[in-house]
Amino acid sequence: MSNSNPLDRDRLQALLLGCIEPARALGLAVETAGPDAVVLTAPLAGNRNDKATAFAGSLLSAAALAGWALVSCVCAAESFAAEVALQAAEARFLAPARLDFRAEARAPGAAVLDKLKKMLARGGRGRIEIGVAVTAGETQVMNFTGTYAVILGERWRASPDSG
């Protein structure tokens, strides 16, 4: 595994806020970033619905971006210049989020990552499924599973404002 171009917490935060407008609107902050896990946090304030709980769309967006960020970190750790896009998603809401919330994406097993690498090596395209747990305090409020398409080629540069 080559780590010549890691996507660490600070670079991911700059990327999210510099290039993804909804991330700014949600107030997302990167707590953890790396090829093993990404954790994004968001305040309840600014994401509240009419019931004074987190808006479902905010929870979905945070989860989708956590999965996207994890796949982006995996690609950066492997020195793959790649476009990553959410292709399909499934979410299950488990409880209302009455506090600030966090979306935690964990890397799948080595076999899944190896399969992605083989698909990219063979055809320049691949797909990977990422699970994300969304919690508010100690309560899990949502399960999210996203299938992300990965296409080798030009994407963001060293910083969001560099080109």
Short mmCIF file of C-alpha atoms in Angstrom, two decimals:
data_model
loop_
_atom_site.label_atom_id
_atom_site.label_comp_id
_atom_site.label_asym_id
_atom_site.label_seq_id
_atom_site.Cartn_x
_atom_site.Cartn_y
_atom_site.Cartn_z
CA MET A 1 0.00 0.00 0.00
CA SER A 2 1.44 3.36 -1.01
CA ASN A 3 0.82 6.32 1.29
CA SER A 4 2.53 8.97 -0.83
CA ASN A 5 -0.67 11.01 -1.11
CA PRO A 6 -2.79 10.33 2.00
CA LEU A 7 -6.10 12.07 2.50
CA ASP A 8 -5.77 12.98 6.18
CA ARG A 9 -8.26 14.79 8.43
CA ASP A 10 -7.17 18.31 7.47
CA ARG A 11 -7.10 17.63 3.72
CA LEU A 12 -10.49 15.90 3.86
CA GLN A 13 -11.97 18.81 5.82
CA ALA A 14 -10.64 21.27 3.23
CA LEU A 15 -11.99 19.12 0.40
CA LEU A 16 -15.46 18.78 1.93
CA LEU A 17 -15.83 22.45 2.76
CA GLY A 18 -14.08 23.72 -0.35
CA CYS A 19 -15.76 21.55 -2.97
CA ILE A 20 -19.01 20.18 -1.58
CA GLU A 21 -21.49 22.93 -0.79
CA PRO A 22 -23.97 20.72 1.13
CA ALA A 23 -21.15 19.75 3.52
CA ARG A 24 -20.79 23.42 4.47
CA ALA A 25 -24.56 23.82 4.87
CA LEU A 26 -24.71 20.76 7.15
CA GLY A 27 -21.85 22.07 9.28
CA LEU A 28 -19.89 18.84 8.77
CA ALA A 29 -16.59 18.42 10.55
CA VAL A 30 -14.09 15.62 10.04
CA GLU A 31 -13.32 13.86 13.30
CA THR A 32 -11.35 10.94 11.82
CA ALA A 33 -10.05 10.32 8.31
CA GLY A 34 -8.10 7.47 6.83
CA PRO A 35 -8.41 4.33 4.73
CA ASP A 36 -9.68 2.36 7.74
CA ALA A 37 -12.39 4.73 8.96
CA VAL A 38 -13.96 8.13 8.43
CA VAL A 39 -16.07 9.87 11.05
CA LEU A 40 -17.98 13.04 10.21
CA THR A 41 -19.89 15.07 12.79
CA ALA A 42 -22.69 17.59 12.42
CA PRO A 43 -24.52 19.85 14.84
CA LEU A 44 -28.23 19.39 15.48
CA ALA A 45 -28.56 23.18 15.19
CA GLY A 46 -29.04 23.99 11.53
CA ASN A 47 -30.19 20.43 10.76
CA ARG A 48 -33.41 20.42 12.81
CA ASN A 49 -36.82 19.54 11.44
CA ASP A 50 -40.27 20.58 12.71
CA LYS A 51 -40.05 17.96 15.49
CA ALA A 52 -36.78 19.41 16.86
CA THR A 53 -34.87 16.30 15.75
CA ALA A 54 -32.33 15.95 12.95
CA PHE A 55 -33.81 16.20 9.47
CA ALA A 56 -33.70 12.83 7.70
CA GLY A 57 -32.07 14.43 4.65
CA SER A 58 -29.25 15.75 6.83
CA LEU A 59 -28.65 12.29 8.31
CA LEU A 60 -28.68 10.76 4.82
CA SER A 61 -26.30 13.39 3.45
CA ALA A 62 -23.84 12.99 6.32
CA ALA A 63 -23.87 9.19 5.89
CA ALA A 64 -23.48 9.37 2.10
CA LEU A 65 -20.56 11.79 2.45
CA ALA A 66 -18.90 9.64 5.13
CA GLY A 67 -19.00 6.65 2.77
CA TRP A 68 -17.76 8.77 -0.13
CA ALA A 69 -14.95 10.14 2.03
CA LEU A 70 -13.89 6.66 3.11
CA VAL A 71 -13.68 5.42 -0.48
CA SER A 72 -11.77 8.59 -1.38
CA CYS A 73 -9.31 7.94 1.48
CA VAL A 74 -8.83 4.34 0.32
CA CYS A 75 -8.13 5.56 -3.22
CA ALA A 76 -5.69 8.22 -2.00
CA ALA A 77 -3.86 5.68 0.19
CA GLU A 78 -3.47 3.47 -2.88
CA SER A 79 -2.36 6.48 -5.00
CA PHE A 80 -5.37 6.04 -7.30
CA ALA A 81 -6.60 9.25 -8.93
CA ALA A 82 -10.29 8.38 -9.08
CA GLU A 83 -13.76 9.78 -9.31
CA VAL A 84 -16.00 8.40 -6.56
CA ALA A 85 -19.77 8.68 -6.78
CA LEU A 86 -22.69 7.22 -4.86
CA GLN A 87 -24.48 4.78 -7.15
CA ALA A 88 -27.12 3.29 -4.86
CA ALA A 89 -28.11 3.61 -1.23
CA GLU A 90 -30.30 2.09 1.41
CA ALA A 91 -31.07 3.68 4.76
CA ARG A 92 -32.94 2.51 7.80
CA PHE A 93 -33.98 5.05 10.40
CA LEU A 94 -33.88 3.55 13.88
CA ALA A 95 -34.55 6.43 16.28
CA PRO A 96 -34.89 10.22 16.25
CA ALA A 97 -31.63 12.17 16.52
CA ARG A 98 -32.11 14.66 19.35
CA LEU A 99 -28.43 15.62 19.67
CA ASP A 100 -25.48 16.46 17.43
CA PHE A 101 -24.84 13.44 15.24
CA ARG A 102 -21.93 11.53 13.77
CA ALA A 103 -21.61 9.31 10.71
CA GLU A 104 -18.98 6.57 10.96
CA ALA A 105 -17.87 4.66 7.88
CA ARG A 106 -15.55 1.70 8.41
CA ALA A 107 -13.53 0.00 5.70
CA PRO A 108 -14.82 -3.38 4.61
CA GLY A 109 -12.58 -6.43 4.86
CA ALA A 110 -9.42 -6.99 2.87
CA ALA A 111 -11.19 -9.30 0.40
CA VAL A 112 -13.64 -6.54 -0.57
CA LEU A 113 -10.83 -4.00 -0.99
CA ASP A 114 -8.80 -6.48 -3.05
CA LYS A 115 -11.82 -7.04 -5.30
CA LEU A 116 -12.10 -3.27 -5.88
CA LYS A 117 -8.38 -3.04 -6.72
CA LYS A 118 -8.69 -5.92 -9.21
CA MET A 119 -11.71 -4.29 -10.90
CA LEU A 120 -9.81 -1.00 -11.20
CA ALA A 121 -6.70 -2.72 -12.55
CA ARG A 122 -8.73 -4.70 -15.08
CA GLY A 123 -11.07 -2.05 -16.46
CA GLY A 124 -10.45 1.25 -14.69
CA ARG A 125 -13.84 1.00 -13.00
CA GLY A 126 -15.08 -0.63 -9.85
CA ARG A 127 -17.78 -0.70 -7.26
CA ILE A 128 -17.67 -1.05 -3.48
CA GLU A 129 -20.29 -1.23 -0.76
CA ILE A 130 -19.72 0.77 2.41
CA GLY A 131 -21.72 0.63 5.64
CA VAL A 132 -22.20 3.74 7.75
CA ALA A 133 -23.58 3.94 11.29
CA VAL A 134 -25.13 7.26 12.30
CA THR A 135 -25.38 7.98 16.01
CA ALA A 136 -26.62 10.81 18.22
CA GLY A 137 -25.02 10.55 21.62
CA GLU A 138 -25.08 6.85 22.53
CA THR A 139 -28.10 6.11 20.30
CA GLN A 140 -27.76 4.63 16.84
CA VAL A 141 -30.27 6.57 14.76
CA MET A 142 -29.65 5.24 11.26
CA ASN A 143 -27.97 2.44 9.31
CA PHE A 144 -26.82 3.35 5.82
CA THR A 145 -25.36 1.20 3.08
CA GLY A 146 -24.01 2.87 -0.01
CA THR A 147 -22.67 1.39 -3.22
CA TYR A 148 -20.00 3.68 -4.60
CA ALA A 149 -18.77 3.69 -8.19
CA VAL A 150 -15.06 4.31 -8.62
CA ILE A 151 -13.62 5.38 -11.97
CA LEU A 152 -9.91 5.92 -12.45
CA GLY A 153 -9.00 9.31 -13.86
CA GLU A 154 -8.48 12.92 -12.93
CA ARG A 155 -10.25 14.20 -9.83
CA TRP A 156 -9.50 16.76 -7.13
CA ARG A 157 -5.97 17.99 -6.72
CA ALA A 158 -3.81 18.55 -3.64
CA SER A 159 -6.16 21.24 -2.40
CA PRO A 160 -9.68 22.18 -3.45
CA ASP A 161 -8.61 25.63 -4.64
CA SER A 162 -5.63 24.50 -6.72
CA GLY A 163 -7.35 24.20 -9.99
#
